[in-house]
Coordinates of C-alpha atoms in Angstrom, one line a residue:
X29 CA -23.9 -3.5 14.0
X30 CA -23.9 -0.8 11.4
X31 CA -20.9 -0.3 9.1
X32 CA -18.8 2.7 9.8
X33 CA -19.4 4.6 6.5
X34 CA -22.9 3.4 5.9
X35 CA -24.9 6.2 4.2
X36 CA -21.8 7.7 2.5
X37 CA -22.0 7.6 -1.3
X38 CA -18.7 7.7 -3.4
X39 CA -18.5 8.5 -7.1
X40 CA -15.5 6.4 -8.1
X41 CA -13.8 7.8 -11.2
X42 CA -10.6 5.9 -10.5
X43 CA -8.7 3.3 -12.4
X44 CA -5.6 1.0 -12.1
X45 CA -4.3 0.9 -8.5
X46 CA -3.9 4.1 -6.4
X47 CA -7.5 5.4 -6.7
X48 CA -9.2 1.9 -6.5
X49 CA -7.2 1.2 -3.3
X50 CA -8.7 4.3 -1.7
X51 CA -12.3 3.6 -2.8
X52 CA -12.1 -0.1 -2.0
X53 CA -11.1 0.8 1.6
X54 CA -14.1 3.1 1.9
X55 CA -16.3 0.4 0.4
X56 CA -15.0 -2.1 3.0
X57 CA -16.2 0.3 5.7
X58 CA -19.7 0.4 4.2
X59 CA -19.7 3.3 1.8
X60 CA -21.7 2.9 -1.4
X61 CA -19.0 3.1 -4.0
X62 CA -20.3 3.7 -7.6
X63 CA -17.5 2.8 -10.0
X64 CA -17.9 4.7 -13.3
X65 CA -16.4 2.8 -16.3
X66 CA -16.2 3.3 -20.0
X67 CA -18.9 1.3 -21.9
X68 CA -17.6 -1.9 -23.4
X69 CA -14.1 -1.3 -22.0
X70 CA -14.1 -0.6 -18.3
X71 CA -11.1 -0.2 -16.0
X72 CA -7.9 -1.0 -18.0
X73 CA -6.9 -3.6 -15.3
X74 CA -9.9 -5.8 -16.1
X75 CA -7.8 -7.1 -19.0
X76 CA -4.3 -6.7 -17.6
X77 CA -2.2 -9.7 -16.5
X78 CA -5.0 -12.1 -17.1
X79 CA -4.6 -15.7 -15.9
X80 CA -7.9 -16.9 -17.3
X81 CA -8.9 -15.8 -20.8
X82 CA -11.8 -13.3 -21.1
X83 CA -12.3 -13.1 -17.3
X84 CA -11.6 -10.1 -15.2
X85 CA -8.0 -10.2 -14.0
X86 CA -6.9 -10.7 -10.4
X87 CA -5.4 -7.2 -10.7
X88 CA -8.9 -5.8 -11.1
X89 CA -10.8 -8.1 -8.8
X90 CA -8.4 -7.5 -5.9
X91 CA -8.8 -3.7 -6.0
X92 CA -12.5 -3.4 -6.6
X93 CA -14.4 -5.3 -4.0
X94 CA -17.7 -4.2 -2.5
X95 CA -18.3 -1.7 -5.4
X96 CA -21.1 -1.2 -7.9
X97 CA -20.2 -0.7 -11.6
X98 CA -22.0 1.7 -13.9
X99 CA -20.9 2.3 -17.5
X100 CA -21.0 5.9 -18.6
X101 CA -19.7 8.1 -21.5
X102 CA -19.7 11.7 -20.2
X103 CA -18.7 12.9 -23.7
X104 CA -22.3 12.7 -24.8
X105 CA -24.9 15.2 -23.8
X106 CA -27.0 12.6 -22.1
X107 CA -23.8 11.2 -20.4
X108 CA -22.9 14.7 -19.1
X109 CA -26.4 15.1 -17.6
X110 CA -26.1 11.7 -15.9
X111 CA -22.7 12.6 -14.6
X112 CA -24.0 15.9 -13.2
X113 CA -26.8 14.0 -11.5
X114 CA -24.3 11.6 -9.9
X115 CA -22.2 14.5 -8.6
X116 CA -25.4 16.0 -7.1
X117 CA -26.3 12.8 -5.3
X118 CA -22.9 11.7 -4.1
X119 CA -20.9 12.8 -1.1
X120 CA -17.4 12.3 -2.5
X121 CA -15.8 12.1 -6.0
X122 CA -12.5 10.3 -6.3
X123 CA -10.3 10.4 -9.4
X124 CA -6.7 9.6 -10.4
X125 CA -6.7 10.7 -14.0
X126 CA -3.9 12.6 -15.7
X127 CA -3.8 16.3 -14.7
X128 CA -6.8 18.3 -16.1
X129 CA -8.8 15.3 -17.3
X130 CA -11.9 16.0 -15.3
X131 CA -11.7 19.7 -16.3
X132 CA -11.6 18.8 -19.9
X133 CA -14.8 16.7 -19.4
X134 CA -16.5 20.0 -18.5
X135 CA -16.5 19.6 -14.7
X136 CA -13.8 21.8 -13.1
X137 CA -13.9 22.1 -9.3
X138 CA -15.9 25.4 -9.5
X139 CA -18.7 23.7 -11.5
X140 CA -18.7 20.7 -9.1
X141 CA -19.1 23.1 -6.2
X142 CA -22.1 24.8 -8.0
X143 CA -23.8 21.4 -8.5
X144 CA -23.1 20.1 -5.0
X145 CA -21.5 22.5 -2.4
X146 CA -21.1 19.5 0.0
X147 CA -19.1 17.5 -2.5
X148 CA -15.7 16.4 -1.5
X149 CA -13.4 16.1 -4.5
X150 CA -10.4 13.8 -3.9
X151 CA -7.5 13.3 -6.3
X152 CA -4.4 11.3 -6.6
X153 CA -1.6 13.1 -8.4
X154 CA 1.9 12.1 -9.3
X155 CA 3.5 15.3 -8.0
X156 CA 2.4 18.4 -6.1
X157 CA 2.8 21.9 -7.5
X158 CA 6.2 22.4 -9.0
X159 CA 8.3 21.5 -12.1
X160 CA 6.9 18.0 -12.4
X161 CA 3.2 18.5 -11.6
X162 CA 2.0 17.7 -15.1
X163 CA 4.1 14.5 -15.4
X164 CA 2.5 11.1 -15.4
X165 CA 3.5 8.7 -12.6
X166 CA 3.4 5.0 -12.1
X167 CA 4.4 3.0 -9.0
X168 CA 8.1 2.6 -9.7
X169 CA 8.4 6.2 -10.8
X170 CA 7.0 7.3 -7.5
X171 CA 9.4 5.1 -5.6
X172 CA 12.3 6.6 -7.6
X173 CA 11.3 10.3 -7.2
X174 CA 10.2 9.9 -3.6
X175 CA 13.5 8.8 -2.1
X176 CA 12.8 5.1 -1.7
X177 CA 14.9 3.7 -4.6
X178 CA 17.9 5.8 -3.8
X179 CA 18.1 4.4 -0.3
X180 CA 17.2 0.8 -1.2
X181 CA 19.6 -1.9 -2.5
X182 CA 22.9 -3.6 -1.9
X183 CA 25.8 -1.5 -0.6
X184 CA 27.6 0.2 -3.5
X185 CA 25.2 -1.2 -6.1
X186 CA 22.4 0.2 -8.2
X187 CA 19.1 1.6 -6.7
X188 CA 16.2 -0.8 -6.3
X189 CA 12.4 -0.5 -6.0
X190 CA 10.6 -2.5 -3.4
X191 CA 7.9 -5.1 -4.0
X192 CA 5.5 -3.2 -1.7
X193 CA 3.3 -0.8 -3.6
X194 CA 4.1 2.2 -1.5
X195 CA 3.5 4.6 -4.3
X196 CA 0.1 3.5 -5.6
X197 CA -1.5 1.7 -2.7
X198 CA 0.3 3.8 -0.1
X199 CA -1.1 7.0 -1.7
X200 CA -4.5 5.4 -1.9
X201 CA -4.5 4.9 1.8
X202 CA -3.5 8.5 2.4
X203 CA -6.3 9.7 0.2
X204 CA -8.8 7.6 2.1
X205 CA -7.8 9.2 5.4
X206 CA -8.0 12.7 3.7
X207 CA -11.6 11.9 2.6
X208 CA -12.7 10.7 6.0
X209 CA -11.1 13.8 7.5
X210 CA -12.9 16.0 5.1
X211 CA -16.2 14.3 5.7
X212 CA -15.8 14.9 9.5
X213 CA -15.0 18.6 8.8
X214 CA -18.1 18.8 6.6
X215 CA -20.2 17.9 9.6
X216 CA -19.2 21.2 11.2
X217 CA -18.8 23.4 8.1
X218 CA -21.5 22.1 5.9
X219 CA -19.3 22.4 2.8
X220 CA -17.1 20.1 0.9
X221 CA -13.5 20.7 -0.1
X222 CA -10.7 19.4 -2.3
X223 CA -8.4 16.6 -1.1
X224 CA -5.2 16.0 -3.0
X225 CA -2.5 13.4 -2.4
X226 CA 0.7 13.3 -4.5
X227 CA 2.5 10.0 -4.9
X228 CA 5.9 11.6 -4.6
X229 CA 4.8 13.1 -1.2
X230 CA 3.4 9.8 0.0
X231 CA 6.6 7.9 -0.8
X232 CA 8.8 10.6 0.8
X233 CA 6.5 10.5 3.9
X234 CA 7.2 6.8 4.2
X235 CA 11.0 7.5 3.9
X236 CA 11.1 9.9 6.8
X237 CA 13.8 7.9 8.6
X238 CA 16.1 8.4 5.6
X239 CA 15.3 12.2 5.6
X240 CA 16.3 12.0 9.3
X241 CA 19.5 10.4 8.4
X242 CA 20.3 12.9 5.6
X243 CA 20.3 15.6 8.3
X244 CA 22.3 13.5 10.7
X245 CA 24.9 12.9 8.0
X246 CA 25.9 16.5 8.2
X247 CA 27.2 16.0 11.7
X248 CA 29.3 12.9 11.1
X249 CA 29.1 9.3 9.8
X250 CA 26.0 7.2 10.4
X251 CA 27.4 4.7 12.8
X252 CA 24.6 2.1 12.6
X253 CA 25.1 1.8 8.8
X254 CA 27.3 -1.0 7.4
X255 CA 29.6 1.6 5.8
X256 CA 30.9 2.5 9.3
X257 CA 33.8 2.5 10.1
X258 CA 35.6 1.1 7.1
X259 CA 33.5 2.4 4.2
X260 CA 32.9 5.9 3.0
X261 CA 29.9 8.3 3.2
X262 CA 29.1 10.7 0.4
X263 CA 26.8 13.7 0.5
X264 CA 23.6 11.7 0.5
X265 CA 22.2 8.8 2.6
X266 CA 23.6 5.7 1.0
X267 CA 22.1 2.3 0.3
X268 CA 22.5 0.1 3.3
X269 CA 21.4 -3.4 2.3
X270 CA 19.3 -4.9 5.1
X271 CA 20.5 -2.5 7.8
X272 CA 17.6 -1.5 10.1
X273 CA 16.1 1.9 9.5
X274 CA 15.3 2.3 13.2
X275 CA 18.9 2.8 14.3
X276 CA 19.2 -0.7 15.9
X277 CA 21.7 -3.0 14.1
X278 CA 19.8 -5.7 12.1
X279 CA 20.4 -8.0 9.2
X280 CA 18.9 -10.9 7.3
X281 CA 20.8 -14.2 8.0
X282 CA 20.5 -17.7 6.5
X283 CA 18.6 -20.5 8.2
X284 CA 18.7 -24.2 7.8
X285 CA 17.6 -25.2 4.3
X286 CA 18.8 -22.0 2.6
X287 CA 20.6 -23.9 -0.1
X288 CA 17.3 -25.0 -1.7
X289 CA 14.7 -22.7 -0.2
X290 CA 15.0 -19.0 -1.3
X291 CA 13.1 -17.9 1.7
X292 CA 14.9 -19.8 4.4
X293 CA 16.1 -16.6 6.1
X294 CA 15.3 -14.6 9.2
X295 CA 15.8 -10.9 10.2
X296 CA 17.5 -10.5 13.5
X297 CA 18.0 -7.2 15.4
X298 CA 20.8 -7.1 17.9
X299 CA 19.6 -4.2 20.1
X300 CA 21.4 -3.6 23.3
X301 CA 18.6 -4.6 25.6
X302 CA 18.3 -8.1 23.9
X303 CA 22.0 -8.8 23.2
X304 CA 22.5 -10.7 26.5
X305 CA 19.7 -13.1 25.8
X306 CA 20.8 -13.6 22.2
X307 CA 24.4 -14.4 23.3
X308 CA 23.3 -16.9 25.9
X309 CA 20.8 -18.6 23.5
X310 CA 23.7 -19.1 21.0
X311 CA 26.0 -20.4 23.8
X312 CA 28.3 -17.4 23.3
X313 CA 28.4 -16.1 26.9
X314 CA 32.0 -15.0 26.3
X315 CA 30.7 -12.1 24.3
X316 CA 29.4 -10.6 27.5
X317 CA 32.7 -10.6 29.4
X318 CA 33.8 -7.1 30.3
X319 CA 37.1 -7.4 28.4
X320 CA 35.4 -8.7 25.2
X321 CA 35.4 -6.1 22.4
X322 CA 31.7 -7.0 21.6
X323 CA 30.4 -6.6 25.2
X324 CA 29.1 -3.0 24.6
X325 CA 27.0 -1.6 21.7
X326 CA 29.8 0.9 20.9
X327 CA 32.3 -2.0 20.8
X328 CA 30.1 -4.0 18.4
X329 CA 29.4 -1.2 15.9
X330 CA 32.8 -1.5 14.1
X331 CA 32.4 -5.3 13.9
X332 CA 28.7 -5.8 12.9
X333 CA 29.7 -7.8 9.9
X334 CA 31.5 -10.2 12.1
X335 CA 28.7 -10.3 14.7
X336 CA 26.1 -11.2 12.1
X337 CA 28.5 -13.8 10.5
X338 CA 28.6 -15.5 13.9
X339 CA 24.8 -15.2 14.4
X340 CA 24.3 -16.8 10.9
X341 CA 26.5 -19.8 11.8
X342 CA 24.0 -20.4 14.6
X343 CA 20.8 -19.7 12.7
X344 CA 22.0 -22.1 9.9
X345 CA 21.6 -25.0 12.3
X346 CA 17.8 -24.3 12.7
X347 CA 14.9 -23.5 10.5
X348 CA 13.5 -20.0 10.6
X349 CA 10.6 -20.9 12.7
X350 CA 12.7 -22.6 15.3
X351 CA 15.0 -19.5 15.5
X352 CA 11.9 -17.4 16.1
X353 CA 10.6 -19.7 18.8
X354 CA 13.9 -19.5 20.6
X355 CA 14.5 -15.7 20.3
X356 CA 11.0 -14.4 20.8
X357 CA 10.7 -15.3 24.5
X358 CA 14.1 -13.6 25.0
X359 CA 12.6 -10.4 23.5
X360 CA 15.1 -10.5 20.6
X361 CA 13.3 -8.8 17.7
X362 CA 13.3 -11.1 14.7
X363 CA 11.1 -12.1 11.8
X364 CA 11.2 -15.0 9.4
X365 CA 11.1 -14.2 5.7
X366 CA 7.6 -15.4 4.8
X367 CA 6.9 -16.2 1.2
X368 CA 3.6 -15.3 -0.6
X369 CA 2.8 -19.0 -0.5
X370 CA 3.3 -19.2 3.3
X371 CA 1.2 -16.1 3.8
X372 CA -1.6 -17.3 1.6
X373 CA -1.8 -20.6 3.6
X374 CA -1.4 -19.1 7.1
X375 CA -4.6 -20.0 9.1
X376 CA -4.4 -17.0 11.4
X377 CA -4.5 -14.5 8.5
X378 CA -7.6 -16.2 7.2
X379 CA -9.2 -16.1 10.7
X380 CA -8.7 -12.3 11.0
X381 CA -9.9 -11.5 7.5
X382 CA -6.5 -10.3 6.5
X383 CA -6.5 -12.9 3.7
X384 CA -9.9 -13.7 2.3
X385 CA -11.3 -16.3 -0.1
X386 CA -13.8 -14.8 -2.5
X387 CA -16.2 -16.5 -5.0
X388 CA -16.5 -14.8 -8.4
X389 CA -19.2 -15.8 -10.9
X390 CA -16.7 -16.1 -13.8
X391 CA -13.3 -17.0 -12.3
X392 CA -14.5 -19.0 -9.3
X393 CA -12.8 -18.8 -6.0
X394 CA -9.6 -16.8 -5.5
X395 CA -7.6 -15.3 -2.6
X396 CA -7.4 -11.6 -1.9
X397 CA -6.2 -9.2 0.8
X398 CA -8.9 -8.0 3.2
X399 CA -9.3 -4.9 5.2
X400 CA -6.1 -4.2 7.2
X401 CA -7.9 -2.0 9.6
X402 CA -10.1 -3.7 12.2
X403 CA -12.9 -1.8 14.1
X404 CA -14.4 -3.5 17.2
X405 CA -18.0 -2.3 16.6
X406 CA -18.1 -1.9 12.8
X407 CA -17.8 -5.1 10.7
X408 CA -15.9 -5.2 7.5
X409 CA -16.8 -7.8 4.8
X410 CA -15.2 -8.5 1.4
X411 CA -17.7 -8.9 -1.4
X412 CA -16.7 -9.8 -5.0
X413 CA -15.8 -7.1 -7.5
X414 CA -18.6 -6.1 -10.0
X415 CA -18.8 -7.2 -13.6
X416 CA -18.6 -4.4 -16.1
X417 CA -21.7 -2.3 -16.0
X418 CA -23.4 -4.9 -13.7
X419 CA -25.3 -2.2 -11.8
X420 CA -25.9 0.4 -14.5
X421 CA -29.7 0.1 -14.6
X422 CA -29.9 -0.1 -10.8
X423 CA -27.9 3.0 -10.3
X424 CA -29.6 5.0 -13.0
X425 CA -33.0 4.2 -11.4
X426 CA -32.1 4.4 -7.7
X427 CA -29.6 7.3 -7.7
X428 CA -30.4 9.3 -10.8
X429 CA -34.2 8.7 -10.8
X430 CA -34.4 7.7 -14.4
X431 CA -37.2 5.8 -16.0
X432 CA -36.9 2.6 -18.0
X433 CA -37.6 4.6 -21.2
X434 CA -34.9 7.2 -20.4
X435 CA -32.4 4.5 -19.7
X436 CA -33.2 2.8 -23.1
X437 CA -32.7 6.2 -24.8
X438 CA -29.4 6.7 -23.0
X439 CA -28.2 3.3 -24.2
X440 CA -29.2 4.1 -27.7
X441 CA -27.4 7.4 -27.5
X442 CA -24.2 5.6 -26.4
X443 CA -24.2 7.4 -23.0
X444 CA -24.2 4.2 -21.0

């Protein structure tokens, strides 16, 4: 079986997380991703958060699988010529530099089009056009400016960012879709185009239910939020703790062992269709009597804190997996809080390739995430990340058509 993107060549000018997330996904699907790095230095994440001295960090290795590394200094004349040849021979160029960086290298979009009219030029930006378009953005900045932080956190307390990398990795996933879409369009048009994804846009897109609630708020209180009916609503969507964003009442409750295990919790959703089964499983059939104030969804809304307090009394008598085993057959939506340790050791995730063990020549074996997208007829494998400049000679010969003498001259010139 062939890989889905076999034959597509990517010029990877990305670094840190958002761009490498995008190009790694394309590489998993079989694209030939040529990662361009500074001679002697490489991607900054090679040296960040190291757990083993003088070895590529997990930060780098987990974002750069299945790629080839070439070192290049496009500030030299020889380096510029090599870069131009790479543009000519590649289908897509991806970058997440500060605004204008590629232009300052002497390769604005207009010149790239002249070199290769079929080139797709994909960029990650912090912001789209507007007052902040020239500002530099990191993960947590994107979460704060995209609406996530303002709607995340405990009720009445300060905003919080989430541990999920929705700004960086989330935008990288958007960019990968944009690239594949542009490649599909090129099959009909014969020409490339620009693809741009702003991190603020990507975070806001993932916060669509909060934008929904902002508009609902104009017509009255948000009844599924914990602030109803005894709290107050301001002009903007408030932080709501662990309330469900889907409109169904939900909360995280303690399970057996919570006193010593910080992850002995489970999320339970008390949607109307499942409430009968939940009440019976807990031995609280009286909640279903017609004259009980909790017998209807409307009756429960003003008392959700009490409802979940009672649910928690029951879940604290069982561990989180036992609670899930009882509630799942009753179609009560629930999910245990799984720690990173539990996820790393889960056999089913290893079996599906969601978690993969990789062998690296310098650091040895380590765990990484695999491709989250599964195709039935196109295999996706996870190969180790490249060492700095590991494929420089190979790429200069095979892609750029350079001779051994020309490569030695480029090295002497400091171009590679």
